[in-house]
Short mmCIF file of C-alpha atoms in Angstrom, two decimals:
data_model
loop_
_atom_site.label_atom_id
_atom_site.label_comp_id
_atom_site.label_asym_id
_atom_site.label_seq_id
_atom_site.Cartn_x
_atom_site.Cartn_y
_atom_site.Cartn_z
CA MET A 1 116.80 1.88 -46.91
CA SER A 2 118.09 -1.26 -45.08
CA LEU A 3 116.31 -4.68 -45.37
CA ARG A 4 115.60 -4.62 -41.65
CA ARG A 5 113.79 -1.25 -41.69
CA ARG A 6 111.79 -2.18 -44.73
CA LEU A 7 110.74 -5.44 -43.01
CA ASP A 8 109.80 -3.48 -39.91
CA GLU A 9 107.39 -1.52 -42.13
CA VAL A 10 106.08 -4.78 -43.49
CA SER A 11 105.39 -6.05 -39.97
CA GLU A 12 103.47 -2.86 -39.11
CA ARG A 13 101.44 -2.59 -42.32
CA GLY A 14 101.12 -6.27 -43.37
CA TRP A 15 102.08 -7.78 -46.72
CA SER A 16 101.33 -4.66 -48.69
CA GLU A 17 103.33 -1.91 -50.48
CA PRO A 18 106.54 -2.16 -48.42
CA TYR A 19 106.53 -5.94 -48.87
CA GLN A 20 106.02 -5.63 -52.60
CA ALA A 21 108.75 -3.04 -52.82
CA LEU A 22 111.18 -5.34 -50.94
CA LYS A 23 110.23 -8.34 -53.11
CA ASN A 24 110.68 -6.31 -56.29
CA ASP A 25 114.10 -5.16 -55.20
CA VAL A 26 115.33 -8.64 -54.31
CA HIS A 27 113.76 -10.13 -57.44
CA ARG A 28 115.59 -7.57 -59.56
CA ARG A 29 118.85 -8.42 -57.99
CA LEU A 30 118.16 -12.14 -58.47
CA VAL A 31 117.47 -11.61 -62.14
CA GLU A 32 120.73 -9.74 -62.55
CA ASP A 33 122.58 -12.60 -60.86
CA LEU A 34 120.87 -15.29 -62.93
CA GLY A 35 121.60 -13.34 -66.07
CA ARG A 36 125.28 -12.89 -65.29
CA ARG A 37 125.86 -16.54 -64.57
CA GLY A 38 123.77 -17.68 -67.54
CA THR A 39 123.26 -21.27 -66.60
CA SER A 40 120.07 -23.31 -66.00
CA TRP A 41 118.90 -23.17 -62.43
CA THR A 42 116.88 -25.56 -60.23
CA ARG A 43 114.36 -24.28 -57.78
CA GLU A 44 116.68 -25.24 -54.85
CA GLU A 45 119.54 -23.27 -56.37
CA VAL A 46 117.40 -20.19 -56.80
CA GLU A 47 116.18 -20.50 -53.19
CA ARG A 48 119.82 -20.54 -52.04
CA GLU A 49 120.61 -17.48 -54.27
CA VAL A 50 117.70 -15.56 -52.84
CA GLY A 51 118.85 -16.48 -49.35
CA ARG A 52 122.34 -15.22 -50.20
CA ILE A 53 120.86 -11.91 -51.38
CA LEU A 54 118.84 -11.52 -48.18
CA ASP A 55 121.90 -12.38 -46.10
CA SER A 56 123.81 -9.49 -47.72
CA GLY A 57 121.65 -7.14 -45.63
CA THR A 58 122.97 -5.83 -42.39
CA GLU A 59 120.20 -7.39 -40.33
CA LEU A 60 118.72 -10.96 -40.13
CA LEU A 61 115.07 -11.54 -41.06
CA THR A 62 112.55 -13.30 -38.93
CA ARG A 63 111.98 -16.91 -39.94
CA VAL A 64 108.37 -16.27 -41.07
CA ASP A 65 109.27 -13.19 -43.08
CA ARG A 66 112.25 -14.84 -44.69
CA ALA A 67 110.34 -18.01 -45.63
CA LYS A 68 107.47 -16.03 -47.09
CA LEU A 69 109.74 -13.73 -49.01
CA ILE A 70 111.88 -16.53 -50.48
CA SER A 71 108.86 -18.56 -51.53
CA ASP A 72 107.28 -15.56 -53.27
CA ILE A 73 110.45 -14.54 -55.10
CA VAL A 74 111.25 -18.09 -56.25
CA ASP A 75 107.61 -18.47 -57.48
CA GLU A 76 108.08 -15.26 -59.47
CA ALA A 77 111.37 -16.40 -60.89
CA MET A 78 110.67 -20.07 -61.55
CA GLY A 79 106.93 -20.37 -61.63
CA TYR A 80 103.82 -18.39 -62.40
CA GLY A 81 104.13 -15.78 -59.76
CA PRO A 82 101.31 -15.19 -57.23
CA ILE A 83 99.28 -18.16 -58.56
CA GLU A 84 102.12 -20.64 -58.38
CA PRO A 85 100.86 -22.08 -55.03
CA LEU A 86 97.48 -22.73 -56.67
CA VAL A 87 99.21 -24.38 -59.64
CA ARG A 88 101.14 -26.69 -57.25
CA ASP A 89 98.11 -27.53 -55.09
CA ALA A 90 96.75 -30.80 -56.37
CA GLY A 91 93.35 -30.09 -54.84
CA ILE A 92 92.79 -27.00 -56.97
CA THR A 93 91.11 -27.90 -60.27
CA GLU A 94 90.61 -24.41 -61.79
CA ILE A 95 92.38 -21.02 -61.44
CA MET A 96 90.59 -17.88 -62.70
CA VAL A 97 92.38 -14.54 -62.79
CA ASN A 98 89.89 -11.74 -63.52
CA GLY A 99 92.38 -8.96 -63.54
CA PRO A 100 95.11 -8.09 -61.08
CA ASN A 101 92.93 -7.83 -57.93
CA VAL A 102 90.42 -10.65 -58.42
CA VAL A 103 91.59 -14.30 -58.35
CA PHE A 104 89.15 -17.20 -57.92
CA ALA A 105 89.87 -20.95 -57.60
CA GLU A 106 87.83 -24.13 -57.69
CA GLN A 107 88.25 -26.99 -55.31
CA ALA A 108 85.97 -29.99 -54.87
CA GLY A 109 83.56 -28.46 -57.37
CA LYS A 110 83.19 -25.21 -55.43
CA ILE A 111 84.49 -21.83 -56.66
CA PHE A 112 85.79 -19.44 -53.97
CA PRO A 113 87.70 -16.05 -53.94
CA THR A 114 91.36 -16.06 -52.89
CA ALA A 115 93.50 -13.43 -51.28
CA ILE A 116 95.97 -13.58 -54.15
CA ARG A 117 96.72 -10.29 -55.81
CA PHE A 118 98.97 -9.10 -58.64
CA ARG A 119 100.69 -5.69 -58.57
CA ASP A 120 98.96 -4.37 -61.65
CA ASP A 121 97.93 -5.28 -65.20
CA GLN A 122 101.56 -5.43 -66.32
CA HIS A 123 102.26 -8.03 -63.70
CA VAL A 124 99.41 -10.21 -64.94
CA MET A 125 100.62 -9.70 -68.52
CA ARG A 126 104.13 -10.77 -67.67
CA ILE A 127 102.82 -14.10 -66.17
CA ILE A 128 100.61 -14.66 -69.20
CA GLU A 129 103.43 -14.00 -71.62
CA LYS A 130 105.63 -16.45 -69.63
CA ILE A 131 102.96 -19.09 -69.81
CA VAL A 132 102.18 -18.80 -73.53
CA SER A 133 105.85 -18.56 -74.48
CA GLU A 134 106.48 -21.95 -72.85
CA VAL A 135 104.06 -23.55 -75.32
CA GLY A 136 105.38 -21.69 -78.40
CA ARG A 137 102.52 -19.25 -78.62
CA ARG A 138 102.22 -15.46 -78.47
CA ILE A 139 99.74 -12.98 -77.26
CA ASP A 140 99.53 -9.27 -78.18
CA GLU A 141 97.07 -6.78 -79.65
CA ALA A 142 97.23 -8.59 -82.95
CA GLN A 143 96.40 -11.93 -81.26
CA PRO A 144 94.66 -10.92 -78.05
CA TYR A 145 93.62 -14.37 -76.87
CA VAL A 146 95.26 -17.82 -76.59
CA ASP A 147 93.89 -21.28 -75.91
CA ALA A 148 96.76 -23.76 -75.32
CA ARG A 149 97.95 -26.71 -73.31
CA LEU A 150 100.65 -26.51 -70.65
CA PRO A 151 103.45 -29.14 -70.46
CA ASP A 152 101.70 -30.82 -67.49
CA GLY A 153 98.45 -31.23 -69.51
CA SER A 154 96.61 -28.32 -67.96
CA ARG A 155 94.53 -26.18 -70.33
CA VAL A 156 95.11 -22.46 -70.33
CA ASN A 157 93.11 -19.62 -71.80
CA ALA A 158 94.35 -15.99 -71.77
CA ILE A 159 92.57 -12.94 -73.12
CA ILE A 160 93.83 -9.39 -72.91
CA PRO A 161 92.71 -5.85 -73.65
CA PRO A 162 91.17 -4.51 -75.80
CA LEU A 163 88.98 -7.62 -75.70
CA ALA A 164 89.10 -7.95 -71.96
CA LEU A 165 87.79 -4.71 -70.39
CA ASN A 166 88.75 -5.51 -66.83
CA GLY A 167 92.33 -6.13 -67.66
CA PRO A 168 94.23 -9.28 -68.63
CA CYS A 169 92.35 -12.47 -67.71
CA LEU A 170 93.78 -15.91 -67.29
CA THR A 171 92.03 -19.28 -66.77
CA ILE A 172 93.89 -22.52 -66.08
CA ARG A 173 92.02 -25.85 -65.94
CA LYS A 174 94.07 -28.45 -64.20
CA PHE A 175 93.77 -32.24 -64.54
CA ALA A 176 94.64 -34.99 -62.16
CA ARG A 177 98.21 -36.21 -62.52
CA ASP A 178 96.87 -39.76 -62.24
CA PRO A 179 93.72 -39.93 -64.43
CA TYR A 180 90.54 -40.98 -62.69
CA VAL A 181 89.21 -44.48 -63.26
CA ALA A 182 85.57 -45.70 -63.02
CA GLU A 183 86.04 -46.60 -59.32
CA ASP A 184 86.97 -42.94 -58.51
CA LEU A 185 83.76 -41.66 -60.19
CA ILE A 186 81.71 -44.19 -58.32
CA ASN A 187 83.31 -43.02 -55.03
CA PHE A 188 82.66 -39.34 -55.92
CA GLY A 189 79.01 -40.13 -56.50
CA THR A 190 79.23 -39.33 -60.24
CA MET A 191 77.61 -42.64 -61.07
CA THR A 192 76.85 -46.04 -59.57
CA ALA A 193 78.71 -49.30 -60.09
CA GLU A 194 75.76 -50.61 -62.13
CA MET A 195 75.84 -47.55 -64.42
CA ALA A 196 79.56 -48.08 -64.92
CA GLN A 197 78.85 -51.70 -65.88
CA VAL A 198 76.39 -50.61 -68.54
CA LEU A 199 78.77 -47.99 -69.98
CA ARG A 200 81.61 -50.47 -69.96
CA ALA A 201 79.43 -52.95 -71.91
CA ALA A 202 78.35 -50.28 -74.36
CA VAL A 203 81.91 -49.18 -75.13
CA ALA A 204 83.18 -52.76 -75.30
CA ALA A 205 80.41 -53.67 -77.78
CA LYS A 206 81.34 -50.71 -79.99
CA MET A 207 78.45 -48.47 -79.27
CA ASN A 208 79.01 -44.87 -80.41
CA VAL A 209 78.79 -42.72 -77.30
CA VAL A 210 78.40 -38.95 -76.96
CA VAL A 211 79.08 -37.23 -73.58
CA SER A 212 77.04 -34.11 -73.28
CA GLY A 213 77.08 -31.40 -70.58
CA GLY A 214 77.81 -27.83 -69.72
CA THR A 215 81.17 -26.15 -69.15
CA GLY A 216 83.07 -27.67 -66.25
CA ALA A 217 80.51 -30.52 -65.87
CA GLY A 218 83.15 -33.21 -66.20
CA LYS A 219 82.71 -34.23 -69.85
CA THR A 220 86.45 -34.80 -70.47
CA THR A 221 86.95 -36.65 -67.28
CA LEU A 222 84.07 -39.04 -68.12
CA LEU A 223 85.27 -39.38 -71.71
CA ASN A 224 88.74 -40.41 -70.37
CA VAL A 225 87.13 -43.09 -68.11
CA LEU A 226 85.02 -44.39 -70.96
CA SER A 227 88.11 -44.68 -73.14
CA MET A 228 89.62 -47.00 -70.55
CA PHE A 229 86.89 -49.52 -71.31
CA ILE A 230 88.23 -49.96 -74.84
CA PRO A 231 90.09 -53.33 -75.26
CA PRO A 232 93.87 -52.86 -75.17
CA THR A 233 94.29 -54.63 -78.51
CA GLU A 234 92.51 -51.87 -80.46
CA ARG A 235 94.12 -48.91 -82.16
CA ILE A 236 92.83 -45.58 -80.86
CA ILE A 237 93.27 -42.17 -82.44
CA THR A 238 92.36 -39.10 -80.34
CA ILE A 239 91.72 -35.68 -81.83
CA GLU A 240 91.66 -32.59 -79.57
CA ASP A 241 92.03 -28.83 -79.68
CA ALA A 242 94.18 -28.93 -76.60
CA ALA A 243 95.27 -32.49 -75.70
CA GLU A 244 93.76 -33.41 -72.32
CA LEU A 245 92.93 -37.08 -72.52
CA GLN A 246 95.23 -39.41 -70.59
CA LEU A 247 94.67 -42.90 -71.99
CA LYS A 248 96.41 -45.97 -70.65
CA HIS A 249 96.55 -47.76 -73.99
CA GLU A 250 99.81 -48.65 -75.77
CA HIS A 251 98.26 -48.50 -79.26
CA TRP A 252 97.25 -44.84 -79.02
CA VAL A 253 97.87 -42.02 -81.46
CA ARG A 254 97.36 -38.46 -80.24
CA LEU A 255 96.51 -35.72 -82.73
CA GLU A 256 96.15 -32.04 -81.80
CA THR A 257 94.89 -29.11 -83.91
CA ARG A 258 97.16 -26.20 -84.79
CA PRO A 259 96.20 -22.50 -84.94
CA PRO A 260 97.32 -20.29 -87.80
CA ASN A 261 100.72 -18.67 -87.54
CA ILE A 262 101.36 -14.88 -87.43
CA GLU A 263 100.76 -14.74 -91.24
CA GLY A 264 97.41 -16.53 -90.92
CA ARG A 265 98.73 -19.71 -92.48
CA GLY A 266 99.33 -23.30 -91.37
CA GLN A 267 96.10 -23.83 -89.46
CA VAL A 268 95.04 -27.49 -88.98
CA THR A 269 91.45 -27.89 -87.83
CA THR A 270 89.66 -30.71 -86.10
CA ARG A 271 87.90 -31.45 -89.36
CA ASP A 272 91.27 -31.85 -91.11
CA LEU A 273 92.40 -34.34 -88.41
CA VAL A 274 89.18 -36.36 -88.52
CA ARG A 275 89.60 -36.83 -92.28
CA ASN A 276 93.26 -37.78 -91.80
CA ALA A 277 92.47 -40.19 -88.98
CA LEU A 278 90.26 -42.20 -91.30
CA ARG A 279 93.41 -43.02 -93.37
CA MET A 280 95.30 -44.26 -90.27
CA ARG A 281 93.49 -47.58 -89.86
CA PRO A 282 91.73 -46.61 -86.57
CA ASP A 283 89.66 -49.09 -84.59
CA ARG A 284 88.31 -46.22 -82.46
CA ILE A 285 88.27 -42.44 -83.05
CA ILE A 286 87.87 -40.19 -80.06
CA VAL A 287 87.17 -36.53 -80.70
CA GLY A 288 87.67 -34.42 -77.57
CA GLU A 289 84.80 -32.16 -78.54
CA VAL A 290 82.78 -31.61 -81.72
CA ARG A 291 82.06 -27.89 -82.15
CA GLY A 292 81.89 -27.31 -85.93
CA GLY A 293 81.79 -28.83 -89.40
CA GLU A 294 83.81 -31.85 -88.27
CA ALA A 295 80.52 -33.25 -86.96
CA LEU A 296 79.60 -34.20 -90.59
CA ASP A 297 82.86 -36.08 -91.14
CA MET A 298 82.46 -37.72 -87.73
CA LEU A 299 78.90 -38.94 -88.57
CA GLN A 300 80.07 -40.27 -91.95
CA ALA A 301 82.89 -42.16 -90.32
CA LEU A 302 80.60 -43.66 -87.70
CA ASN A 303 78.16 -44.74 -90.44
CA THR A 304 80.81 -46.37 -92.59
CA GLY A 305 82.36 -48.91 -90.28
CA HIS A 306 84.23 -46.90 -87.56
CA GLU A 307 81.95 -47.85 -84.71
CA GLY A 308 82.79 -47.64 -81.07
CA SER A 309 83.90 -44.01 -81.19
CA LEU A 310 83.49 -41.37 -78.51
CA THR A 311 83.15 -37.60 -78.37
CA THR A 312 81.76 -34.78 -76.27
CA VAL A 313 79.46 -31.90 -76.94
CA HIS A 314 78.33 -28.79 -75.03
CA ALA A 315 74.61 -29.17 -74.36
CA ASN A 316 71.94 -28.85 -71.66
CA SER A 317 70.39 -32.32 -72.15
CA PRO A 318 70.79 -35.44 -74.29
CA ARG A 319 68.26 -34.24 -76.90
CA ASP A 320 69.81 -30.79 -76.95
CA GLY A 321 73.18 -32.53 -77.63
CA LEU A 322 71.73 -34.22 -80.76
CA ALA A 323 70.22 -30.89 -81.87
CA ARG A 324 73.57 -29.22 -81.56
CA ILE A 325 75.31 -31.94 -83.57
CA GLU A 326 72.61 -31.40 -86.26
CA THR A 327 73.39 -27.67 -86.31
CA MET A 328 77.09 -28.31 -86.49
CA VAL A 329 76.62 -30.51 -89.48
CA LEU A 330 75.16 -27.55 -91.27
CA MET A 331 78.35 -25.62 -90.43
CA ALA A 332 80.24 -27.96 -92.74
CA GLY A 333 78.84 -25.98 -95.68
CA VAL A 334 77.09 -28.89 -97.26
CA GLU A 335 73.40 -28.38 -98.07
CA LEU A 336 71.50 -31.39 -96.76
CA PRO A 337 67.81 -31.79 -95.90
CA THR A 338 67.05 -31.71 -92.24
CA ARG A 339 65.59 -35.23 -92.36
CA ALA A 340 68.77 -36.58 -94.03
CA ILE A 341 70.95 -35.08 -91.24
CA ARG A 342 68.68 -36.50 -88.54
CA GLU A 343 68.79 -39.97 -90.20
CA GLN A 344 72.62 -39.75 -90.11
CA VAL A 345 72.56 -38.74 -86.44
CA SER A 346 70.05 -41.41 -85.41
CA SER A 347 71.97 -44.21 -87.07
CA ALA A 348 75.46 -43.04 -86.04
CA ILE A 349 74.86 -42.33 -82.36
CA HIS A 350 73.73 -45.03 -79.99
CA VAL A 351 74.09 -43.63 -76.46
CA VAL A 352 74.18 -40.13 -75.00
CA VAL A 353 75.55 -39.68 -71.43
CA HIS A 354 74.65 -36.37 -69.95
CA VAL A 355 76.70 -34.97 -67.06
CA SER A 356 75.91 -32.02 -64.84
CA ARG A 357 77.58 -30.19 -61.98
CA TYR A 358 74.98 -29.80 -59.24
CA ILE A 359 74.62 -26.97 -56.74
CA ASP A 360 76.76 -28.87 -54.17
CA GLY A 361 79.67 -28.95 -56.67
CA VAL A 362 79.39 -32.68 -57.29
CA ARG A 363 79.46 -33.75 -60.90
CA ARG A 364 76.89 -36.48 -61.59
CA VAL A 365 75.70 -38.45 -64.59
CA ALA A 366 72.27 -36.93 -64.94
CA LYS A 367 71.04 -39.21 -67.67
CA VAL A 368 72.05 -42.16 -69.79
CA SER A 369 69.86 -42.07 -72.92
CA GLU A 370 69.58 -44.39 -75.91
CA VAL A 371 68.94 -43.15 -79.43
CA THR A 372 66.27 -45.59 -80.76
CA GLY A 373 65.64 -44.32 -84.32
CA MET A 374 63.26 -42.02 -86.16
CA GLU A 375 59.50 -41.41 -86.01
CA GLY A 376 58.63 -39.16 -88.91
CA ASP A 377 61.14 -36.34 -88.81
CA ILE A 378 61.91 -36.68 -85.10
CA ILE A 379 64.82 -38.59 -83.55
CA THR A 380 63.46 -40.87 -80.85
CA MET A 381 65.25 -41.48 -77.50
CA GLN A 382 64.67 -43.31 -74.29
CA ASP A 383 66.19 -42.85 -70.83
CA ILE A 384 67.94 -45.88 -69.46
CA ALA A 385 69.17 -44.36 -66.19
CA LEU A 386 68.97 -41.02 -64.49
CA PHE A 387 69.73 -39.11 -61.32
CA VAL A 388 66.56 -38.27 -59.37
CA GLN A 389 67.07 -35.22 -57.13
CA GLU A 390 65.00 -35.25 -53.97
CA GLY A 391 66.06 -31.97 -52.37
CA ILE A 392 68.95 -30.23 -50.60
CA GLY A 393 70.30 -31.44 -47.20
CA PRO A 394 71.10 -29.12 -44.28
CA ASP A 395 74.74 -29.25 -45.23
CA GLY A 396 74.02 -28.07 -48.76
CA ARG A 397 74.44 -31.49 -50.20
CA VAL A 398 72.08 -32.52 -52.99
CA LEU A 399 69.87 -35.37 -51.92
CA GLY A 400 68.87 -37.95 -54.50
CA GLN A 401 69.90 -41.23 -56.15
CA HIS A 402 70.80 -42.77 -59.47
CA THR A 403 68.19 -45.18 -60.69
CA PHE A 404 67.39 -47.25 -63.80
CA THR A 405 64.11 -46.57 -65.47
CA GLY A 406 63.30 -50.22 -66.03
CA ILE A 407 63.54 -49.93 -69.83
CA ARG A 408 65.41 -52.58 -71.64
CA PRO A 409 67.74 -50.87 -74.06
CA ARG A 410 67.61 -51.89 -77.71
CA PHE A 411 71.39 -52.16 -77.85
CA TYR A 412 71.22 -55.04 -75.31
CA ASP A 413 70.77 -57.52 -78.23
CA ARG A 414 74.15 -56.40 -79.62
CA LEU A 415 76.07 -57.18 -76.45
CA LYS A 416 76.11 -60.97 -76.51
CA PRO A 417 77.20 -61.28 -80.25
CA ALA A 418 80.07 -58.85 -79.36
CA GLY A 419 81.19 -61.20 -76.56
CA VAL A 420 79.96 -58.83 -73.77
CA GLU A 421 78.15 -60.30 -70.84
CA LEU A 422 75.67 -58.09 -68.96
CA PRO A 423 72.75 -59.38 -66.84
CA LEU A 424 69.41 -58.05 -68.04
CA SER A 425 68.27 -57.69 -64.42
CA ILE A 426 70.65 -54.72 -64.03
CA PHE A 427 68.17 -52.54 -65.93
CA LEU A 428 65.29 -53.44 -63.62
CA ARG A 429 66.82 -52.20 -60.39
#
């Protein structure tokens, strides 16, 4: 069948089976050409080669059909297939493939369905295998899920049958090419300028800060902004499962965990790296997320002179964040009395910043809480600032404002000796 006739069918029936058949045929011929010539290709060279293949037909294509076809085929050959436009779109922050026929994306905090489709499960699998192979990982029935970092810093998770019952699933969390700074978060409505001042002072004065929140609430983004408040003369060591932080410091050492190999050996955990980091003369240790026994090592480090460190934890509130850390200490396999653990937590952690993604998609600092000590067996806390929600506007926007509670934080007395100036009146606004 000629190219012209097949494109006539595409025009009559839309971008459906005939279009896919044509795309597959041209893609197959492209792969054969690339294989024969065996050299590295740029995207522009592949576009020209696809154009040459299309020109070999007896009829010319319409401009729209040709541009669409070339773009799709080049995306298939050089990128991540149907989702490549989403990967390139700087406004898309998350891509969720729930099988071949269901693809969602997130933009400006809102999740929406897309018209993107894969041919079948095998098509999704081929894209997943291409992604994981680029980062030196594998995925198959023996290892049916992968959590990794792409070369551009995006975080990717893939899970396949038999664990995924709806077919292969892929999730890509993208990060801004230029990391956000405090001014960006102020403009987004995440926090106020006064709250940023307080957090900057806390970090500069070597308070230990935990950022808590749910999945997708913006914990890593806020952690990255807080890390920018660290003086440039200090040595920072970051520890992450999949490296996402984008610090602007020169004296910065990045450490990343390693999964076991195909033989089940060679694994390096967050706990291993926390212990090793203590031997690297750090001024600050930043753990991307505590989720296991490394919480005990982290607390011991914070209580033995490594102050000013930062981390995140999945939690529904500041108090829940401390409770989760307490539970994770028990995961270290060391039998400690509950009161002893809570004393470690209360003395090691000074400030908990809780972030939430609200119904309008905006990520906001919901609370800034200070850990004040112990009363009996209970860790005591006080809220310094919070977001007060007042309702929902006609446009779906959450109405409310950030406000200080009027409480003078106990850590205020530590600011001036540390050389940090912060007017006391800021807490009374």
